Short mmCIF file of C-alpha atoms in Angstrom, two decimals:
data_model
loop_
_atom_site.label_atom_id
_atom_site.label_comp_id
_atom_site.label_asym_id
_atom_site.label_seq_id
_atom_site.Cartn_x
_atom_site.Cartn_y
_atom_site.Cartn_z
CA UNK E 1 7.53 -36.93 28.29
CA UNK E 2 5.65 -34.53 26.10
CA UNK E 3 6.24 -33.61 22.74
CA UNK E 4 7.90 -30.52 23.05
CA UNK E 5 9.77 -31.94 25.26
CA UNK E 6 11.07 -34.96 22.68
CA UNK E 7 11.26 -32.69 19.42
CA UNK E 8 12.58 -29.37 21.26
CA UNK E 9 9.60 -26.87 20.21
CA UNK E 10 10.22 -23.73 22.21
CA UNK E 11 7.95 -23.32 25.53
CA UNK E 12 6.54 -20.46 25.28
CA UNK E 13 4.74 -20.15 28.62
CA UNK E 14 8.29 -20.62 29.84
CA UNK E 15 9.44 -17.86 27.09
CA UNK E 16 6.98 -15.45 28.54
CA UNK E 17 7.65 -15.91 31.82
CA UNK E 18 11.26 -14.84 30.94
CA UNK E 19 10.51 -11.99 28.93
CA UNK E 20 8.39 -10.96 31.88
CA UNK E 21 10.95 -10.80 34.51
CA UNK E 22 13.16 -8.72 31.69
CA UNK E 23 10.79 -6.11 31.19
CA UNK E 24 10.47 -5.94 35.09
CA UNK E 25 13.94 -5.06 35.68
CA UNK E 26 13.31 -1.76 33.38
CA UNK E 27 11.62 0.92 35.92
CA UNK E 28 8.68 1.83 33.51
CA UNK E 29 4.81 1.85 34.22
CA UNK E 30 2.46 -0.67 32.94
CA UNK E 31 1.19 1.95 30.69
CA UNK E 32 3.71 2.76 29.51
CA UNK E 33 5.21 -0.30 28.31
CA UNK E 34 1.75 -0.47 26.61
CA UNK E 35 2.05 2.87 24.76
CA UNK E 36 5.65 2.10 23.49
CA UNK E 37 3.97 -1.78 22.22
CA UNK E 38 1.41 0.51 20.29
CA UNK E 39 3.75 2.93 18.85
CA UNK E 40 6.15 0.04 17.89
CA UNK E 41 3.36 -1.53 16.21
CA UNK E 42 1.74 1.52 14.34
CA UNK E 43 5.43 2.38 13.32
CA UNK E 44 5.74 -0.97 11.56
CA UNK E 45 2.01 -1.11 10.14
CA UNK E 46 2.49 2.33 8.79
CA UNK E 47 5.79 3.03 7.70
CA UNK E 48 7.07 -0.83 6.95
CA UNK E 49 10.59 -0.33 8.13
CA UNK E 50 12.21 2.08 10.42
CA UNK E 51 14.87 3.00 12.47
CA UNK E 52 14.65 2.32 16.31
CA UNK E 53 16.24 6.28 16.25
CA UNK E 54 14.26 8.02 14.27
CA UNK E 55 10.85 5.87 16.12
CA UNK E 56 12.41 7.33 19.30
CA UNK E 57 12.62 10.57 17.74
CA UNK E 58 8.62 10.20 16.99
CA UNK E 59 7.88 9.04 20.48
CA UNK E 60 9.90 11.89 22.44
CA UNK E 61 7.97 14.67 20.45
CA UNK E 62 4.18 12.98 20.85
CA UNK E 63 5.08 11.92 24.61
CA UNK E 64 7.66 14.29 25.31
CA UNK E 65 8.00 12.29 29.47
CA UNK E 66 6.78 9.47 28.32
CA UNK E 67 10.70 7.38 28.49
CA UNK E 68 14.13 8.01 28.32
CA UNK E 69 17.07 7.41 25.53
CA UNK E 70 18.37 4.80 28.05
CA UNK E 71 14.90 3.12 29.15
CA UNK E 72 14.10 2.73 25.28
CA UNK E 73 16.78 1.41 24.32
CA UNK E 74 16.34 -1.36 27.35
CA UNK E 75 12.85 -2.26 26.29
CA UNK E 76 14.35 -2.15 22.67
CA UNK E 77 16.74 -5.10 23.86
CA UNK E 78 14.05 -7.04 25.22
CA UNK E 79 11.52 -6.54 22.45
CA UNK E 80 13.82 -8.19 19.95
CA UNK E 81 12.93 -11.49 21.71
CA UNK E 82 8.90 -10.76 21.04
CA UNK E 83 7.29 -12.33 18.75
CA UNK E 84 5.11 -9.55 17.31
CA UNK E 85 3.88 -8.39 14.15
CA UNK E 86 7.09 -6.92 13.45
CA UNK E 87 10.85 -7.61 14.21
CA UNK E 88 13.71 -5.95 15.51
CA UNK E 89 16.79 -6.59 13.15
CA UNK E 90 20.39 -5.19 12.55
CA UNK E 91 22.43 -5.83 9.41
CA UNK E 92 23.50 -8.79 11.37
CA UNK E 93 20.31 -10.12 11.83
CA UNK E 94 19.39 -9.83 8.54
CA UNK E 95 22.78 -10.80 6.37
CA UNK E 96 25.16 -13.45 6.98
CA UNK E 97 27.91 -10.94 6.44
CA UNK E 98 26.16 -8.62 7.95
CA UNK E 99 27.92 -5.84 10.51
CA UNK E 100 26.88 -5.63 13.85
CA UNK E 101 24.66 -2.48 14.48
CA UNK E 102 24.26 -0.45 17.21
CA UNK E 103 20.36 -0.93 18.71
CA UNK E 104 19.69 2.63 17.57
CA UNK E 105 20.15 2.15 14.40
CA UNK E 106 18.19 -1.10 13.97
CA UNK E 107 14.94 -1.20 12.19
CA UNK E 108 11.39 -2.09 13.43
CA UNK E 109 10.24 -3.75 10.12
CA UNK E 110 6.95 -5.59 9.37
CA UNK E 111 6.65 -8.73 9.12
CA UNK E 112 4.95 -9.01 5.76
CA UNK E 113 7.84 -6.88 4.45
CA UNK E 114 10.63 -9.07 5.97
CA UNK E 115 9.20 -12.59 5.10
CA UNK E 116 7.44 -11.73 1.21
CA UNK E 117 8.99 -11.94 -1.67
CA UNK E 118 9.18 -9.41 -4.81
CA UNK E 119 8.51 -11.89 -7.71
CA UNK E 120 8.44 -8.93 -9.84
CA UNK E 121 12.32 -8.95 -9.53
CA UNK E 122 13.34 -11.99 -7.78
CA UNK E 123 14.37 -10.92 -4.33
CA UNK E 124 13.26 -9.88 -0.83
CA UNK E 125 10.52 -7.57 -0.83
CA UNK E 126 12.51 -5.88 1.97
CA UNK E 127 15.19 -4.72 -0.42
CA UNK E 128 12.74 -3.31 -2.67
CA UNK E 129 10.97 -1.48 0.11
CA UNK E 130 14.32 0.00 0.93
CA UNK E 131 14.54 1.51 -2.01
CA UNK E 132 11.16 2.50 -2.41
CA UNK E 133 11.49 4.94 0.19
CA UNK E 134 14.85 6.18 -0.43
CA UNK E 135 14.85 10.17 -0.17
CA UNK E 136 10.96 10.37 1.22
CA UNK E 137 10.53 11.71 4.59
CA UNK E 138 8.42 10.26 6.72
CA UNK E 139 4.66 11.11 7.36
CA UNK E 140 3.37 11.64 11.20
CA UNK E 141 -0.02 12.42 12.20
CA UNK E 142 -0.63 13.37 15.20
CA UNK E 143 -0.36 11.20 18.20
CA UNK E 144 -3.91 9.82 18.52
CA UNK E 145 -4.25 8.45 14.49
CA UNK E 146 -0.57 7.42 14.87
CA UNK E 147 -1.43 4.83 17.66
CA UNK E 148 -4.78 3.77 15.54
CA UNK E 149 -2.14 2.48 13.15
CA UNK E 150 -1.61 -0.52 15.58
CA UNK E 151 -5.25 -1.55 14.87
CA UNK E 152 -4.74 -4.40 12.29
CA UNK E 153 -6.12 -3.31 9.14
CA UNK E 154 -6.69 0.05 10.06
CA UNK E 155 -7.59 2.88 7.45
CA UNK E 156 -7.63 6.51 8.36
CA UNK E 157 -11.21 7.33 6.59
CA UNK E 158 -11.03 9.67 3.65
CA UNK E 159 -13.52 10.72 1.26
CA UNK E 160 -12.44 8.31 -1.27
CA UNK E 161 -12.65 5.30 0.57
CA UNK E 162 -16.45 5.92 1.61
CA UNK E 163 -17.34 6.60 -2.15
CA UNK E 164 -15.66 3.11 -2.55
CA UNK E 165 -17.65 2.01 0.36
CA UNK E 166 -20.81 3.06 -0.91
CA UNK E 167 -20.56 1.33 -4.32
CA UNK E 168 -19.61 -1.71 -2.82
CA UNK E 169 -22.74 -1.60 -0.77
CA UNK E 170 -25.12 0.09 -3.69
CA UNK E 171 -23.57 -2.16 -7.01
CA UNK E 172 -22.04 -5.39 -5.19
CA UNK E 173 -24.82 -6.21 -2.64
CA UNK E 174 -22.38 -6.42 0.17
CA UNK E 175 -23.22 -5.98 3.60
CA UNK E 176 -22.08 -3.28 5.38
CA UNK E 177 -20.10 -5.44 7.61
CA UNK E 178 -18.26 -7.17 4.64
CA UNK E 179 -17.75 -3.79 2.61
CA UNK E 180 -15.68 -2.04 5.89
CA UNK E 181 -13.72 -5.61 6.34
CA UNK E 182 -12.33 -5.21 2.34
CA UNK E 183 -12.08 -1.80 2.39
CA UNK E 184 -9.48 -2.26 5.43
CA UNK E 185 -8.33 -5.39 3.05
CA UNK E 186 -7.72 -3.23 0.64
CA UNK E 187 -5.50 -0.68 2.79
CA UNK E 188 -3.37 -3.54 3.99
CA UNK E 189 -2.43 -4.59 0.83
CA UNK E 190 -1.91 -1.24 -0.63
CA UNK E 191 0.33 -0.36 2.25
CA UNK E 192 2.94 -2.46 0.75
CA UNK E 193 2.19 -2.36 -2.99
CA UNK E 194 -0.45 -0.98 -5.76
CA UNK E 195 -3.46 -2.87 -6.47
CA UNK E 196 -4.99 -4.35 -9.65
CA UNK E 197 -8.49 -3.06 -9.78
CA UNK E 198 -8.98 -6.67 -11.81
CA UNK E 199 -7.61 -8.80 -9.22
CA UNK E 200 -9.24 -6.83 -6.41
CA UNK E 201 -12.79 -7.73 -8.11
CA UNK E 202 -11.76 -11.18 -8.26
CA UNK E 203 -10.78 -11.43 -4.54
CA UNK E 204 -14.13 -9.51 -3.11
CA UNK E 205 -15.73 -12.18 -5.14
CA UNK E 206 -13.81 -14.90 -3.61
CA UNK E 207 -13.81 -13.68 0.09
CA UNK E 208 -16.86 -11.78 0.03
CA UNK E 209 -19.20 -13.42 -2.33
CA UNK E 210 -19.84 -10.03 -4.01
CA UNK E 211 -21.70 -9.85 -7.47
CA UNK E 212 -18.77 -8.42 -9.92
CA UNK E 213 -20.73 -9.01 -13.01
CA UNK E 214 -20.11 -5.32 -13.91
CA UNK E 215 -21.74 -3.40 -16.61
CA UNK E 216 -19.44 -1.29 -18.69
CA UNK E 217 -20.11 1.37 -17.13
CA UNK E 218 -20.36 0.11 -13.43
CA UNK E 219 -16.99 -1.33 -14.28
CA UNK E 220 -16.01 2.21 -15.51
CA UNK E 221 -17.13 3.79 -12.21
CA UNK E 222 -15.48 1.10 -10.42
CA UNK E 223 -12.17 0.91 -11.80
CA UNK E 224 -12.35 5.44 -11.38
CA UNK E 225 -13.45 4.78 -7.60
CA UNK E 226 -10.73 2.32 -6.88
CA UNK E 227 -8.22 4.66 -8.07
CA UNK E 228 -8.86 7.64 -6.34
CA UNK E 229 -8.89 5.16 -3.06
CA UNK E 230 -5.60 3.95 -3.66
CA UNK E 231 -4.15 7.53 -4.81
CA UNK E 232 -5.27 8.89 -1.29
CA UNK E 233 -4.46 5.40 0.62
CA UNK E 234 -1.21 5.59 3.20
CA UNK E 235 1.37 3.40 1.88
CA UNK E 236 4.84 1.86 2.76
CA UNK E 237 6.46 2.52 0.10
CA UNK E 238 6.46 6.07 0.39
CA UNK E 239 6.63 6.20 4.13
CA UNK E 240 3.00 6.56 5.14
CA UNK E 241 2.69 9.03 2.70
CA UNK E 242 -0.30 8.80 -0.07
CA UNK E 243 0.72 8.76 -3.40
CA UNK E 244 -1.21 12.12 -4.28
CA UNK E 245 0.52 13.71 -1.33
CA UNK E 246 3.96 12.54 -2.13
CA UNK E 247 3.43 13.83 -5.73
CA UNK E 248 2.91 17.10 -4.47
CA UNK E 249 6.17 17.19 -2.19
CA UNK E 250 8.65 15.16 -3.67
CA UNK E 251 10.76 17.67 -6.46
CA UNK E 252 9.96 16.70 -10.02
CA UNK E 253 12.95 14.93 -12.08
CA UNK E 254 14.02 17.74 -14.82
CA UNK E 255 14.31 15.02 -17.35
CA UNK E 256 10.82 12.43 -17.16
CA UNK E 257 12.09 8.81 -17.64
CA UNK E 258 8.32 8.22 -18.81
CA UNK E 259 5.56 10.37 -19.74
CA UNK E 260 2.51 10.55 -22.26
CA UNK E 261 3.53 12.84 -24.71
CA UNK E 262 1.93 15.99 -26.79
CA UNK E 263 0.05 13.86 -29.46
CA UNK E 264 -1.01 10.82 -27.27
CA UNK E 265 -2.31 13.72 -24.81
CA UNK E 266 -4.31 15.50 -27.61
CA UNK E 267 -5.91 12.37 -28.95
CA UNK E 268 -7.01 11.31 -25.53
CA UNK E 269 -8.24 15.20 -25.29
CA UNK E 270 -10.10 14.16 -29.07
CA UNK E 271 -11.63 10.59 -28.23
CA UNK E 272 -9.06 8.92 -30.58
CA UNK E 273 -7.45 7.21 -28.05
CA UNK E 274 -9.83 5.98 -25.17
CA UNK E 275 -8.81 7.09 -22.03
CA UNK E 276 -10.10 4.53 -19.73
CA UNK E 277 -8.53 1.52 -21.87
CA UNK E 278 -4.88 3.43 -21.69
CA UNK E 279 -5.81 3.67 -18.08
CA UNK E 280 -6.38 -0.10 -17.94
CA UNK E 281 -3.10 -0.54 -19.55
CA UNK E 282 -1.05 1.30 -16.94
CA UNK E 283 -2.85 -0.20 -14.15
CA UNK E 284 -1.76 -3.66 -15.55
CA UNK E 285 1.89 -3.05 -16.16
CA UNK E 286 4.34 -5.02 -13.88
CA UNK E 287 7.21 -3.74 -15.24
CA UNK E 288 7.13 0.31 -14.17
CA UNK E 289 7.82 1.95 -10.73
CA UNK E 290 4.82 3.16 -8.80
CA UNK E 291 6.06 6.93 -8.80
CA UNK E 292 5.86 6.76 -13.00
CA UNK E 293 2.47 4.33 -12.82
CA UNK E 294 0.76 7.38 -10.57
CA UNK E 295 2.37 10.10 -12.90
CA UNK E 296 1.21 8.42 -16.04
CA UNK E 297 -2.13 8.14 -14.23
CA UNK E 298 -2.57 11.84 -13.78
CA UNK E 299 -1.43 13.02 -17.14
CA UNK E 300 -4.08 10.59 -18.83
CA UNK E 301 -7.14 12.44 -16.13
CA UNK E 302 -5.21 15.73 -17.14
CA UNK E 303 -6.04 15.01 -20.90
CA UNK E 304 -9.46 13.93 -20.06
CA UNK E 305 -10.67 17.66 -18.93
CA UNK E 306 -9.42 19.27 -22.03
CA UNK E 307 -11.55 16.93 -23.89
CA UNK E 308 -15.04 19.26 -25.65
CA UNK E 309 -17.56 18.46 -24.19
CA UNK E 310 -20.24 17.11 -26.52
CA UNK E 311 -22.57 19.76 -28.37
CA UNK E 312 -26.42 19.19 -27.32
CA UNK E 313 -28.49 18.34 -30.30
CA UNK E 314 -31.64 20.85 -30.76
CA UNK E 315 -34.88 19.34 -31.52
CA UNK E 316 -35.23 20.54 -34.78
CA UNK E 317 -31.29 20.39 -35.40
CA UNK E 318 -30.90 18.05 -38.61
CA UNK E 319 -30.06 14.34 -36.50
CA UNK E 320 -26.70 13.34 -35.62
CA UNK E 321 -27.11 9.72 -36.97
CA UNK E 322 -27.01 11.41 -40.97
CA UNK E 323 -30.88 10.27 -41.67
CA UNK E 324 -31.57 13.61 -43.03
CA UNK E 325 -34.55 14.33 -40.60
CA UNK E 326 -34.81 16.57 -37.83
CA UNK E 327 -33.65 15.19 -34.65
CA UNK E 328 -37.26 15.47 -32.84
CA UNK E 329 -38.91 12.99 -35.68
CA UNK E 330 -35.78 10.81 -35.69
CA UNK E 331 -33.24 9.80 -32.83
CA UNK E 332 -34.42 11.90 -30.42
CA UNK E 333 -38.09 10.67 -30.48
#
């Protein structure tokens, strides 16, 4: 008798076979059934939860013949059995208490959403995820970079992420093999939450090998570079959305919960506060939403521009360092 057999593990030859004959009974083309797999896939990888309606809503305008309400919902019922990168759950599914939901108003939901936790505060990440997106609509490219989404680790190139690319390449020595595997690291993790620059150096160091003994100023151009990435990476949280672009759309509160303010803003703008250490501050805070962490983000670069920019020193302008001497015999020999 074989193991399975003694300690009741699932067959899953047998499981397949099952969920075979299933999806044979719904009159749908083999390619077909593989478009909808992508799309259910993508919709999970990019958005992190959805509803099976408003996926079906998605589908019908991209692939307009492509299924009907009723032959959706069917493979619907028999997805719920797959095991996939996603699942299929009602409130039932999901809650003990939960109510029964109709099929249409399920969500596809990623995996990493439904099985992490939010140690931040102590619960399912999927309940923080929830509320993450509430009031955001959702973003849609068009239908071939939608169905790219249900590449694993997929990252729709952007200007930002081959700048990061490059200095990976240029100041880490990584191949550039290794540097395209982190960068679509990088966009799978950011998906569902923001990224410490700090920890991110550890990890390429750890996965990749990469040489992260920065110079100030590599570190400098790093931490800038990894910030404009993840300000123009898609993420869950605001429903594919990047945070720059949801910035833009989402209606401003009248009353900020959290902002700089005038004089912290004018002595970045004077060098009395350094900008890239109050930078390093907000990028390390556990304890503020994303929307107010990206806002805070901008005001600081905001401040930066106003800043003078420094006066150049003539040659036989008396020398900034106060020795008396002209500049040409002294410093700037």
């Amino acid at each position: 008798m074989a193991d399975e057999d003694i300690y009741g593990l699932p067959n899953e030859r047998e499981e397949r076979i099952e969920l075979n004959k299933r999806y044979r009974t719904i009159p749908l083309k083999d390619t077909t059934f593989r478009t909808l797999r992508k799309y259910f896939s993508a919709a999970a990888n990019l958005y992190g939860i959805i509803k099976l309606r408003k996926l079906y809503e998605i589908i019908s305008s991209q692939c307009p013949n492509l299924v009907t309400r009723e032959e959706f919902l069917k493979f619907a019922e028999v997805a719920k059995d797959e095991i996939e990168g996603y699942e299929i759950l009602g409130e039932d599914d999901i809650y003990i208490n939960g109510r029964k939901t109709p099929l249409m108003d399920c969500e596809v939901v990623d995996n990493m959403v439904f099985f992490e936790e939010d140690d931040k505060n102590g619960r399912p990440y999927y309940e923080t995820l929830k509320e993450l997106q509430e009031g955001k609509p959702f973003y849609i490219p068009e239908k071939k970079i939608f169905l790219r989404y249900s590449e694993y680790g997929f990252n729709d190139p952007t200007e930002q992420s081959q700048k990061l690319y490059d200095f990976y390449v240029e100041c880490l020595g990584m191949t550039d093999l290794d540097a395209e595997e982190a960068i679509g690291d990088h966009a799978m993790a950011l998906s569902c939450n923001l990224q410490n620059p700090f920890e991110t150096l550890d990890f390429l160091t750890e996965e990749y090998g990469a040489d992260t003994e920065l110079s100030d100023k590599d570190m400098e151009t790093f931490i800038q570079l990894f910030q404009d990435f993840s300000n123009h990476s898609r993420m869950q949280s605001n429903r594919g959305y990047t945070p720059t672009e949801i910035y833009e759309i989402m209606p401003r509160p009248k009353n900020p919960t959290m902002g700089l303010g005038p004089n912290i803003r004018k002595q970045i703008a004077s060098g009395e506060i350094s900008a890239d250490e109050l930078r390093k501050g907000v990028l390390a805070a556990n304890n503020i939403p994303d929307s107010i962490r990206f806002s805070l983000l901008k005001e600081i670069a905001d401040a930066e521009k106003l800043a003078p920019k420094p006066k150049k020193v003539g040659r036989n302008d008396p020398c900034p360092c106060g020795s008396g001497k002209k500049y040409k015999h002294c410093c700037g020999r």
